Amino acid sequence: EDQVTQSPEALRLQEGESSSLNCSYTVSGLRGLFWYRQDPGKGPEFLFTLYSAGEEKEKERLKATLTKKESFLHITAPKPEDSATYLCAVFLARGGPGGGSEKLVFGKGTKLTVNP
Amino acid sequence: EPEVTQTPSHQVTQMGQEVILRCVPISNHLYFYWYRQILGQKVEFLVSFYNNEISEKSEIFDDQFSVERPDGSNFTLKIRSTKLEDSAMYFCASLGDTTYEQYFGPGTRLTVT
């Protein structure tokens, strides 16, 4: 069974206190790993895609990395506006584009709160 | 910047009623999806749609659910006879043919009473 596990479930940081969120996965047919940000009552907002082990992507205070079994989202010197739930999702594509199974499998997310 | 839009933002319906949730995907995208998120739970895949037919559906997507692309811009999810447990946020997403990046709409909050 395809599984995506995120930890911790919730994280409280002080402004400027760097930390990392973890996403581990057990899937077959992985085509990519995605990080999304979700604000309360809103849709997931795309942040990063990682396709292969060793790949890294950066955007402002966020940096995502990928190994064969897990991904990390590093947050450097966070600000209160970084408070949100961060979702990890794996994209499974079996059978080729348009010809089979293509879907995102999400973890439960990490709720990040950054206090001023 | 192109975005996925959804209407309505909030729908309240009585148990047993039919609802249609509407989505306008990004215009040059070819793959379309519906996901749902029950309050406090993870985002769950419902169905994928490509070339005017369903590519895959989850166990949740039973005979009460259907999808349609009635014209070149809209993508709809119909629930024929709503149940209390259908109450959730429903997200539409679309995907182009050059990356695997799915872009999500803002969601429709469905409340079944």
Coordinates of C-alpha atoms in Angstrom, one line a residue:
Chain A
E1 CA 0.0 0.0 0.0
D2 CA 1.3 3.5 -0.9
Q3 CA 2.1 5.5 2.2
V4 CA 3.2 9.0 2.9
T5 CA 4.1 9.9 6.5
Q6 CA 4.9 13.4 7.7
S7 CA 6.4 14.4 11.0
P8 CA 6.0 16.2 13.2
E9 CA 2.2 16.7 13.1
A10 CA 2.6 20.2 14.6
L11 CA 5.6 22.4 15.1
R12 CA 5.8 25.7 17.0
L13 CA 8.8 27.9 16.3
Q14 CA 9.9 31.4 17.4
E15 CA 10.6 33.8 14.6
G16 CA 14.1 33.2 13.4
E17 CA 14.3 29.7 14.8
S18 CA 15.2 27.3 11.9
S19 CA 13.9 23.8 11.7
S20 CA 13.1 20.9 9.3
L21 CA 9.9 19.0 8.4
N22 CA 10.1 15.4 7.3
C23 CA 8.2 13.4 4.7
S24 CA 8.9 9.7 4.4
Y25 CA 7.2 7.5 1.7
T26 CA 6.7 3.9 0.8
V27 CA 5.3 3.8 -2.8
S28 CA 5.9 2.2 -6.1
G29 CA 5.7 4.1 -9.4
L30 CA 7.0 7.4 -7.9
R31 CA 7.3 10.1 -10.6
G32 CA 7.9 13.0 -8.3
L33 CA 7.5 14.4 -4.8
F34 CA 5.7 17.7 -4.1
W35 CA 5.6 20.1 -1.3
Y36 CA 2.5 22.3 -0.9
R37 CA 1.5 25.0 1.5
Q38 CA -2.1 25.1 2.7
D39 CA -3.7 28.0 4.6
P40 CA -6.9 27.4 6.6
G41 CA -9.9 27.0 4.3
K42 CA -7.8 27.3 1.1
G43 CA -6.5 25.0 -1.5
P44 CA -3.0 23.6 -1.6
E45 CA -0.5 26.1 -3.0
F46 CA 2.3 24.5 -5.0
L47 CA 5.9 25.1 -3.6
F48 CA 8.3 22.5 -5.0
T49 CA 8.7 19.4 -7.2
L50 CA 11.6 17.0 -6.6
Y51 CA 12.1 14.2 -9.1
S52 CA 15.3 12.3 -8.1
A53 CA 17.4 11.5 -5.0
G54 CA 19.9 14.2 -4.3
E55 CA 17.8 17.0 -5.8
E56 CA 17.4 20.3 -3.9
K57 CA 15.1 23.2 -4.6
E58 CA 15.0 26.6 -2.8
K59 CA 12.5 29.4 -2.5
E60 CA 13.0 32.3 -0.1
R61 CA 13.3 30.8 3.3
L62 CA 12.4 27.3 2.2
K63 CA 14.6 24.5 0.9
A64 CA 13.4 21.0 -0.1
T65 CA 15.7 18.0 -0.4
L66 CA 15.0 14.4 -1.5
T67 CA 16.6 11.0 -0.8
K68 CA 15.4 7.6 -1.9
K69 CA 13.0 7.2 1.0
E70 CA 12.3 10.7 2.4
S71 CA 12.2 14.4 1.8
F72 CA 12.9 17.3 4.1
L73 CA 11.6 20.8 4.0
H74 CA 14.1 23.1 5.7
I75 CA 12.8 26.5 7.0
T76 CA 15.5 29.0 7.7
A77 CA 14.8 32.0 9.9
P78 CA 11.0 31.6 9.6
K79 CA 8.6 34.6 9.9
P80 CA 5.1 34.6 11.2
E81 CA 3.7 34.6 7.7
D82 CA 5.3 31.2 7.1
S83 CA 2.6 29.8 9.5
A84 CA 0.6 27.2 7.6
T85 CA 0.2 23.5 7.1
Y86 CA 2.9 22.1 4.8
L87 CA 1.8 19.1 2.8
C88 CA 4.0 16.5 1.2
A89 CA 2.6 14.5 -1.7
V90 CA 4.0 11.8 -4.0
F91 CA 2.9 11.7 -7.7
L92 CA 2.2 8.2 -8.8
A93 CA 2.1 7.5 -12.5
R94 CA 1.7 3.9 -13.7
G95 CA 1.1 3.1 -17.3
G96 CA 2.2 6.3 -18.9
P97 CA 0.8 9.8 -19.2
G98 CA -3.0 9.7 -19.7
G99 CA -2.9 5.9 -20.0
G100 CA -3.1 4.8 -16.4
S101 CA -3.0 5.7 -12.8
E102 CA -1.9 9.3 -12.2
K103 CA -2.6 10.8 -8.8
L104 CA -1.2 12.5 -5.8
V105 CA -1.0 10.7 -2.5
F106 CA -0.8 13.1 0.4
G107 CA 0.6 12.9 3.9
K108 CA -1.4 14.4 6.7
G109 CA 0.7 17.5 6.8
T110 CA 2.7 19.4 9.4
K111 CA 1.0 22.4 11.0
L112 CA 3.7 25.1 11.4
T113 CA 3.1 28.0 13.8
V114 CA 5.8 30.8 13.9
N115 CA 5.4 33.1 16.9
P116 CA 6.7 36.7 16.6
Chain B
E1 CA -0.9 34.1 -13.7
P2 CA -3.2 31.3 -14.8
E3 CA -5.2 29.7 -12.0
V4 CA -7.8 27.0 -11.3
T5 CA -11.1 28.5 -10.2
Q6 CA -14.0 26.7 -8.5
T7 CA -17.6 27.6 -7.8
P8 CA -19.4 27.8 -5.5
S9 CA -17.0 28.5 -2.6
H10 CA -19.6 27.0 -0.2
Q11 CA -22.6 24.8 -0.8
V12 CA -25.1 23.7 1.8
T13 CA -27.4 20.9 0.8
Q14 CA -29.8 18.4 2.4
M15 CA -29.1 14.8 2.6
G16 CA -30.3 13.0 -0.6
Q17 CA -30.1 16.0 -2.8
E18 CA -27.9 16.2 -5.9
V19 CA -25.0 18.7 -6.1
I20 CA -22.8 19.8 -8.9
L21 CA -19.4 21.3 -8.1
R22 CA -17.8 23.3 -10.9
C23 CA -14.2 23.9 -11.8
V24 CA -12.4 25.9 -14.6
P25 CA -9.0 24.3 -15.0
I26 CA -5.9 26.2 -16.4
S27 CA -6.7 26.7 -20.0
N28 CA -3.9 24.6 -21.7
H29 CA -4.0 21.8 -19.2
L30 CA -5.0 18.3 -20.3
Y31 CA -5.4 16.3 -17.1
F32 CA -8.0 17.0 -14.5
Y33 CA -8.5 15.8 -11.0
W34 CA -10.9 15.9 -8.0
Y35 CA -9.7 15.5 -4.5
R36 CA -11.5 15.9 -1.2
Q37 CA -10.4 16.8 2.3
I38 CA -12.6 16.0 5.3
L39 CA -12.1 18.5 8.1
G40 CA -8.9 17.7 10.0
Q41 CA -7.9 14.8 7.6
K42 CA -5.6 14.4 4.7
V43 CA -6.3 15.4 1.1
E44 CA -7.7 12.3 -0.7
F45 CA -7.7 11.5 -4.4
L46 CA -11.1 10.9 -5.9
V47 CA -10.8 10.7 -9.7
S48 CA -8.6 11.6 -12.6
F49 CA -9.8 12.6 -16.1
Y50 CA -8.0 12.7 -19.4
N51 CA -9.2 12.8 -23.0
N52 CA -12.8 12.9 -22.0
E53 CA -12.7 9.8 -19.9
I54 CA -11.9 8.7 -16.4
S55 CA -8.3 7.5 -16.0
E56 CA -8.6 6.3 -12.5
K57 CA -11.0 6.5 -9.6
S58 CA -10.6 5.7 -5.9
E59 CA -12.8 3.5 -3.8
I60 CA -14.5 6.7 -2.5
F61 CA -15.7 7.4 -6.1
D62 CA -18.7 5.1 -6.2
D63 CA -21.8 5.2 -8.4
Q64 CA -23.1 8.3 -6.6
F65 CA -20.3 10.3 -8.1
S66 CA -19.7 11.3 -11.7
V67 CA -17.5 13.8 -13.6
E68 CA -18.0 15.6 -16.9
R69 CA -16.2 18.1 -19.1
P70 CA -19.3 19.6 -20.7
D71 CA -17.4 22.1 -22.8
G72 CA -13.9 23.2 -23.4
S73 CA -13.4 25.0 -20.2
N74 CA -15.5 23.5 -17.4
F75 CA -15.0 20.3 -15.4
T76 CA -17.7 19.2 -13.0
L77 CA -18.2 16.8 -10.2
K78 CA -21.7 15.6 -9.5
I79 CA -22.9 13.8 -6.4
R80 CA -26.3 12.2 -7.1
S81 CA -27.6 11.7 -3.6
T82 CA -25.6 13.3 -0.9
K83 CA -24.8 11.7 2.4
L84 CA -23.7 13.4 5.6
E85 CA -20.3 11.8 5.2
D86 CA -19.9 13.7 1.9
S87 CA -19.3 16.9 3.9
A88 CA -15.8 18.0 3.0
M89 CA -13.7 20.5 1.0
Y90 CA -13.6 19.4 -2.6
F91 CA -10.6 20.5 -4.6
C92 CA -10.2 20.5 -8.4
A93 CA -6.7 20.3 -9.8
S94 CA -5.2 20.4 -13.3
L95 CA -2.0 19.3 -14.9
G96 CA -0.3 20.2 -18.1
D97 CA 1.8 17.9 -20.3
T98 CA 5.3 19.2 -19.6
T99 CA 5.6 18.6 -15.8
Y100 CA 3.9 16.6 -13.1
E101 CA 2.9 19.8 -11.2
Q102 CA -0.8 19.8 -10.3
Y103 CA -2.3 23.2 -9.5
F104 CA -5.2 23.3 -7.2
G105 CA -8.3 25.5 -7.0
P106 CA -9.4 27.2 -3.8
G107 CA -12.0 24.5 -3.1
T108 CA -15.7 24.2 -2.5
R109 CA -16.8 23.6 1.0
L110 CA -19.8 21.1 0.8
T111 CA -21.9 20.9 3.9
V112 CA -24.6 18.2 3.9
T113 CA -27.3 18.5 6.6

